[in-house]
Coordinates of C-alpha atoms and ligand atoms in Angstrom, one line a residue:
M1 CA 23.9 36.6 14.6
R2 CA 27.7 36.4 14.2
T3 CA 28.4 36.2 10.5
L4 CA 28.6 32.7 9.1
K5 CA 32.3 33.3 8.4
E6 CA 32.8 34.0 12.1
L7 CA 31.0 30.9 13.1
T8 CA 32.7 28.6 10.6
R9 CA 36.1 27.0 11.4
P10 CA 38.7 29.0 9.4
N11 CA 40.0 25.8 7.7
V12 CA 36.5 24.8 6.5
W13 CA 35.7 28.4 5.3
A14 CA 38.9 28.4 3.2
L15 CA 38.5 24.8 2.0
K16 CA 38.3 24.0 -1.7
P17 CA 36.2 20.9 -1.8
Y18 CA 37.0 17.7 -3.6
S19 CA 35.5 17.8 -7.0
S20 CA 34.3 14.4 -8.2
A21 CA 33.7 13.3 -11.7
R22 CA 30.0 13.5 -11.1
D23 CA 30.3 17.1 -9.9
E24 CA 32.3 18.2 -13.0
Y25 CA 29.8 16.7 -15.4
S26 CA 26.3 16.3 -14.1
G27 CA 24.3 16.7 -17.3
V28 CA 22.2 13.9 -18.7
E29 CA 22.6 14.3 -22.5
A30 CA 25.8 12.3 -22.7
S31 CA 25.5 8.6 -23.3
V32 CA 29.2 7.5 -23.0
F33 CA 30.6 7.9 -19.5
L34 CA 34.3 7.3 -19.4
D35 CA 35.1 9.9 -16.7
A36 CA 34.8 8.2 -13.3
N37 CA 36.7 4.9 -13.7
E38 CA 33.5 3.0 -13.2
N39 CA 32.9 -0.5 -14.4
P40 CA 30.6 -0.4 -17.5
Y41 CA 29.0 -3.7 -16.3
N42 CA 26.5 -4.3 -13.5
T43 CA 24.0 -1.5 -14.2
P44 CA 22.8 0.4 -12.2
N45 CA 25.0 -0.2 -9.2
N46 CA 28.2 0.4 -11.3
R47 CA 27.6 4.1 -11.4
Y48 CA 28.4 6.6 -8.6
P49 CA 25.2 8.1 -7.2
D50 CA 24.2 11.8 -7.5
P51 CA 26.4 13.5 -4.8
L52 CA 23.6 16.1 -4.2
Q53 CA 20.6 13.7 -4.4
R54 CA 18.7 16.1 -6.6
E55 CA 15.8 13.8 -7.6
L56 CA 15.2 13.0 -3.9
K57 CA 15.4 16.7 -2.8
A58 CA 12.9 17.6 -5.5
L59 CA 10.4 15.3 -3.8
I60 CA 11.2 16.4 -0.3
A61 CA 11.1 20.2 -0.9
P62 CA 7.4 20.5 -1.7
L63 CA 6.5 18.0 1.0
K64 CA 8.3 20.1 3.6
G65 CA 7.5 23.5 2.1
V66 CA 11.2 24.5 1.6
K67 CA 13.5 25.0 -1.3
E68 CA 15.9 22.4 -2.5
E69 CA 18.8 24.7 -1.5
N70 CA 17.5 24.5 2.1
I71 CA 18.0 20.7 2.3
F72 CA 21.0 18.6 3.2
L73 CA 20.7 14.8 3.1
G74 CA 23.0 12.6 5.1
N75 CA 23.7 9.1 6.3
G76 CA 21.1 9.4 9.1
S77 CA 20.6 12.6 11.0
D78 CA 23.7 11.5 12.9
E79 CA 25.8 12.6 9.9
A80 CA 24.3 16.1 10.1
I81 CA 24.9 16.3 13.8
D82 CA 28.5 15.3 13.3
L83 CA 28.9 17.9 10.4
V84 CA 27.8 20.7 12.8
F85 CA 30.8 19.9 14.9
R86 CA 33.2 19.4 12.0
A87 CA 32.0 22.6 10.2
F88 CA 31.7 25.1 13.1
C89 CA 33.5 23.9 16.2
R90 CA 37.3 24.3 16.6
P91 CA 38.6 21.2 18.5
G92 CA 39.8 22.1 22.0
V93 CA 38.6 25.7 21.7
D94 CA 34.9 25.9 21.0
N95 CA 31.9 24.6 22.9
V96 CA 28.2 23.8 22.5
V97 CA 25.3 23.9 24.9
A98 CA 22.5 21.4 25.1
I99 CA 19.5 20.5 27.3
D100 CA 19.8 17.5 29.6
P101 CA 18.5 14.8 29.4
T102 CA 18.4 14.5 25.6
Y103 CA 19.5 12.4 22.7
G104 CA 23.0 10.9 23.3
M105 CA 24.5 11.5 19.9
Y106 CA 25.1 15.3 20.5
Q107 CA 27.5 14.6 23.3
V108 CA 29.2 11.6 21.5
C109 CA 29.8 13.8 18.4
A110 CA 31.1 16.6 20.6
E111 CA 33.6 14.3 22.4
V112 CA 34.7 12.7 19.2
N113 CA 35.5 16.1 17.8
D114 CA 37.1 17.3 21.1
V115 CA 34.5 20.0 21.6
E116 CA 33.3 20.9 25.1
Y117 CA 29.7 19.9 25.7
R118 CA 27.8 22.0 28.3
K119 CA 24.6 20.4 29.7
M120 CA 21.8 22.4 31.2
L121 CA 19.3 20.4 33.3
L122 CA 15.6 20.6 32.2
D123 CA 13.1 21.5 34.9
V124 CA 10.7 18.9 36.5
Y125 CA 8.3 19.3 33.6
Y126 CA 11.2 18.5 31.2
Q127 CA 11.1 22.1 29.9
F128 CA 13.8 24.7 29.6
K129 CA 14.1 28.5 29.8
A130 CA 16.1 30.2 27.1
S131 CA 17.7 32.4 29.7
S132 CA 19.1 29.3 31.5
L133 CA 20.7 27.9 28.3
L134 CA 22.0 31.4 27.5
S135 CA 23.6 31.6 30.9
A136 CA 26.0 28.8 29.9
I137 CA 27.3 30.4 26.7
D138 CA 30.5 32.3 26.2
E139 CA 32.3 33.8 23.2
N140 CA 33.3 30.3 22.0
T141 CA 29.8 28.8 22.1
K142 CA 29.0 27.9 18.4
A143 CA 25.8 26.0 18.8
I144 CA 22.9 25.1 21.1
F145 CA 21.2 21.8 20.7
V146 CA 17.5 21.3 21.6
C147 CA 15.3 18.3 20.7
S148 CA 11.6 18.6 20.3
P149 CA 9.8 16.3 20.9
N150 CA 12.6 15.4 23.2
N151 CA 14.2 12.0 23.6
P152 CA 13.9 10.3 26.1
T153 CA 11.3 12.4 27.8
G154 CA 8.9 12.4 24.8
N155 CA 7.5 16.0 25.4
S156 CA 7.6 18.9 23.0
L157 CA 9.7 21.8 24.2
C158 CA 8.0 25.2 24.7
R159 CA 7.9 26.9 21.3
K160 CA 8.3 30.4 22.8
E161 CA 11.5 29.4 24.6
I162 CA 13.0 27.9 21.4
E163 CA 12.1 31.1 19.4
S164 CA 13.6 33.2 22.2
L165 CA 16.9 31.2 21.8
L166 CA 16.8 31.8 18.1
K167 CA 16.4 35.5 18.6
R168 CA 18.8 36.0 21.5
F169 CA 21.7 33.6 20.6
D170 CA 24.2 34.8 18.0
G171 CA 25.3 31.3 17.1
L172 CA 23.5 28.3 15.6
V173 CA 20.4 26.7 17.1
I174 CA 19.9 23.1 16.2
V175 CA 16.3 21.8 16.7
D176 CA 16.1 18.0 16.3
E177 CA 12.6 17.2 15.1
A178 CA 13.1 13.4 14.7
Y179 CA 9.6 12.8 16.2
I180 CA 7.8 15.8 14.7
D181 CA 5.4 13.6 12.6
F182 CA 3.9 12.2 15.9
S183 CA 3.6 15.6 17.5
S184 CA 0.7 17.9 17.9
S185 CA 3.0 20.9 17.9
E186 CA 4.2 22.5 14.7
S187 CA 7.6 22.1 13.0
L188 CA 9.9 25.1 13.0
L189 CA 10.5 24.6 9.3
K190 CA 8.0 27.3 8.4
D191 CA 10.3 29.8 10.2
L192 CA 13.5 28.8 8.3
D193 CA 13.6 32.1 6.4
K194 CA 12.9 34.1 9.6
Y195 CA 15.9 32.6 11.5
P196 CA 19.2 32.5 9.6
N197 CA 20.8 30.6 12.6
L198 CA 18.3 27.8 12.6
I199 CA 19.1 24.2 11.6
V200 CA 16.2 21.7 11.8
L201 CA 16.9 18.0 11.8
Q202 CA 14.4 15.4 10.7
T203 CA 14.8 11.8 9.7
F204 CA 13.4 8.9 7.7
S205 CA 14.1 6.6 10.6
K206 CA 11.0 7.0 12.7
A207 CA 7.6 7.9 11.1
W208 CA 8.8 7.0 7.7
G209 CA 9.7 3.5 8.9
C210 CA 13.1 3.5 7.1
A211 CA 15.8 3.3 9.9
A212 CA 17.7 0.7 7.9
I213 CA 18.3 2.9 4.9
R214 CA 20.1 5.6 6.9
L215 CA 18.7 8.8 5.6
G216 CA 18.6 12.0 7.6
M217 CA 17.6 15.6 6.7
A218 CA 18.9 18.9 7.8
F219 CA 17.1 22.1 6.8
A220 CA 18.8 25.5 7.0
S221 CA 19.8 28.6 5.1
P222 CA 21.3 27.9 1.7
E223 CA 24.6 29.3 3.1
I224 CA 24.7 26.7 5.9
I225 CA 23.7 23.9 3.6
A226 CA 26.5 24.9 1.2
I227 CA 29.0 24.5 4.0
F228 CA 27.7 21.0 4.8
N229 CA 27.9 20.1 1.2
K230 CA 31.4 21.3 1.0
I231 CA 32.8 19.0 3.8
K232 CA 30.6 15.9 3.5
Y233 CA 31.9 12.7 1.8
P234 CA 31.1 13.1 -1.9
Y235 CA 28.8 10.2 -2.1
N236 CA 27.4 10.2 1.4
V237 CA 23.9 8.8 0.4
N238 CA 24.2 5.7 -1.6
R239 CA 22.1 4.9 -4.7
L240 CA 20.0 2.1 -3.0
T241 CA 19.0 4.5 -0.2
Q242 CA 18.1 7.3 -2.7
E243 CA 16.0 4.9 -4.7
E244 CA 14.2 3.5 -1.7
A245 CA 13.5 7.0 -0.3
I246 CA 12.1 8.0 -3.7
K247 CA 9.8 5.0 -3.5
V248 CA 8.4 5.7 0.0
L249 CA 7.9 9.3 -0.9
Q250 CA 5.4 8.2 -3.5
H251 CA 3.2 6.9 -0.7
P252 CA 2.8 9.6 1.9
E253 CA -0.7 8.2 2.7
T254 CA 0.8 5.0 3.9
I255 CA 3.0 6.9 6.4
K256 CA 0.0 8.9 7.6
G257 CA -1.8 5.7 8.2
W258 CA 1.0 4.3 10.3
V259 CA 1.3 7.5 12.3
N260 CA -2.4 7.5 13.0
T261 CA -2.4 3.9 14.1
L262 CA 0.6 4.5 16.3
L263 CA -1.0 7.6 17.9
E264 CA -4.2 5.6 18.7
E265 CA -2.1 2.8 20.2
R266 CA -0.1 5.3 22.2
A267 CA -3.2 6.6 23.8
R268 CA -4.5 3.1 24.5
V269 CA -1.3 1.7 25.9
M270 CA -0.7 4.7 28.1
E271 CA -4.2 4.5 29.5
E272 CA -3.6 0.8 30.3
F273 CA -0.1 1.4 31.6
V274 CA -1.2 3.8 34.4
K275 CA -3.5 1.0 35.7
L276 CA -0.6 -1.4 36.2
P277 CA 0.4 -2.0 39.8
C278 CA 4.1 -1.4 38.9
C279 CA 3.4 2.0 37.3
V280 CA 4.2 5.2 39.3
R281 CA 3.3 7.5 36.5
V282 CA 3.5 8.1 32.7
F283 CA 4.8 11.3 31.3
P284 CA 3.0 13.3 28.6
T285 CA 4.4 12.5 25.1
D286 CA 4.4 13.9 21.6
A287 CA 6.4 11.0 20.1
N288 CA 6.1 7.3 19.2
F289 CA 7.3 6.4 22.7
F290 CA 6.6 7.4 26.2
L291 CA 8.6 7.6 29.4
A292 CA 7.1 5.8 32.4
K293 CA 8.2 5.9 36.0
V294 CA 7.9 2.5 37.7
Y295 CA 8.7 0.7 40.9
E296 CA 12.2 -0.6 40.4
A297 CA 13.0 0.1 36.8
T298 CA 16.0 -2.2 36.6
Q299 CA 14.2 -5.2 38.1
I300 CA 11.3 -4.7 35.7
Y301 CA 13.6 -4.2 32.7
N302 CA 15.4 -7.5 33.5
Y303 CA 12.1 -9.3 34.0
L304 CA 10.9 -8.0 30.6
V305 CA 14.1 -9.2 29.0
S306 CA 13.5 -12.6 30.4
E307 CA 10.1 -12.5 28.7
G308 CA 11.7 -11.6 25.4
I309 CA 10.5 -8.0 25.6
I310 CA 13.1 -5.2 25.3
V311 CA 12.3 -1.7 26.5
R312 CA 14.9 1.1 27.2
N313 CA 16.0 1.4 30.8
R314 CA 16.7 5.1 31.4
T315 CA 17.1 4.9 35.2
N316 CA 20.7 6.2 35.1
V317 CA 19.7 9.3 32.9
A318 CA 19.3 12.7 34.6
L319 CA 15.8 13.3 35.9
C320 CA 14.8 9.8 34.7
N321 CA 15.4 7.8 37.9
D322 CA 13.3 4.5 37.7
C323 CA 12.1 5.4 34.3
L324 CA 11.6 3.1 31.3
R325 CA 11.3 4.4 27.7
I326 CA 8.7 2.4 25.9
T327 CA 8.3 2.5 22.1
I328 CA 4.8 2.0 20.7
G329 CA 4.8 -1.2 18.6
T330 CA 2.1 -3.2 16.9
K331 CA -1.1 -3.9 18.8
E332 CA 0.2 -7.4 19.4
E333 CA 3.5 -6.3 20.7
N334 CA 2.0 -3.7 23.0
E335 CA -0.4 -6.3 24.3
A336 CA 2.5 -8.6 25.1
L337 CA 4.2 -5.8 27.1
L338 CA 1.0 -5.0 29.0
E339 CA 0.2 -8.7 29.7
A340 CA 3.8 -9.3 31.0
L341 CA 3.6 -6.2 33.2
K342 CA 0.3 -7.2 34.7
K343 CA 2.1 -10.2 36.3
V344 CA 4.6 -8.0 38.1
E345 CA 3.8 -7.9 41.9
V346 CA 4.7 -4.8 43.9
E347 CA 5.2 -5.2 47.7
Ligands
PLP1 C1 16.1 8.4 16.5 C2 16.6 9.8 16.5 C3 17.3 10.4 15.5 C4 17.5 9.6 14.2 O1 18.8 9.5 13.9 P1 19.1 8.8 12.4 O2 20.6 8.9 12.4 O3 18.4 9.7 11.4 O4 18.5 7.4 12.4 C5 17.7 11.7 15.6 N1 17.5 12.4 16.7 C6 16.8 11.9 17.7 C7 16.5 12.7 18.9 C8 16.4 10.5 17.7 O5 15.7 10.0 18.8

């Protein structure tokens, strides 16, 4: 691996971060806080939240088997994705490499930050070879993005190829595990200490059922996390979000229950889906959604909209011609979808 200094934008490496009142005094013994120009009324929302979300990280660390210094929390994983570009990629100079098709935010953040985005097409099984991604890199490639289980294809990527990337690429490898809780394959978190160039992304938006609170996690070496902390907005995770996350973390068994129910429904819905006349095939999935190839995806999408049922039309995405991405909902919602699709006639 290139040194972290070589990978980091020089201005970011040299940056002296903004030091907030809550950074300079973070003890709890004091009882009179006249340091942050807060309003003394309207407790508890009058106080700035903990910029490093320590109480929350103390709950996440044992759950994920990492140390608190390995955790960055942001306004959705989208914040962590954006920070990768802002921390490491010089606008107009550096580039990143990613699989295609995949989650759209990597490319959006690349373009916002004026960083070249190089896509490498997956094979027909929606898998990649490390050597293919590595053939796209040059001396200005700072990061490679992979997503496993992948969105919109749903499958987990081959573990051996991801590890091969981590070993052979001398820049950062971002592995987006937004759907890992639905997956039968293991998270890469256990290998965090083995790969200093690994950044794992997870989120509260999917299995944890908290998309509205906007809380994403990045796991990496303490050195990488320190760079994220240096350039993030000081109070990037608000108090209400921290409080709600602390609340849901008290009930991991509820989340396990949701995941199990969704996995059972996923199996049932896919089994029924392949029997539909409009279905060409369903693709294997490790997530809380599946990709299905149908006859005339756009026609079926529009028909479902007219029935008040919204799925994601992915027909214009690479390798996803005539494909719909279908999220697993409640049993009732899934039934509504299947019943509506039974009525579709195919010539
Ligand atoms: C849904 C999703 C996320 C979640 O993003 P948040 O900003 O945390 O809501 C991240 N990555 C992928 C691939 C996703 O599909």
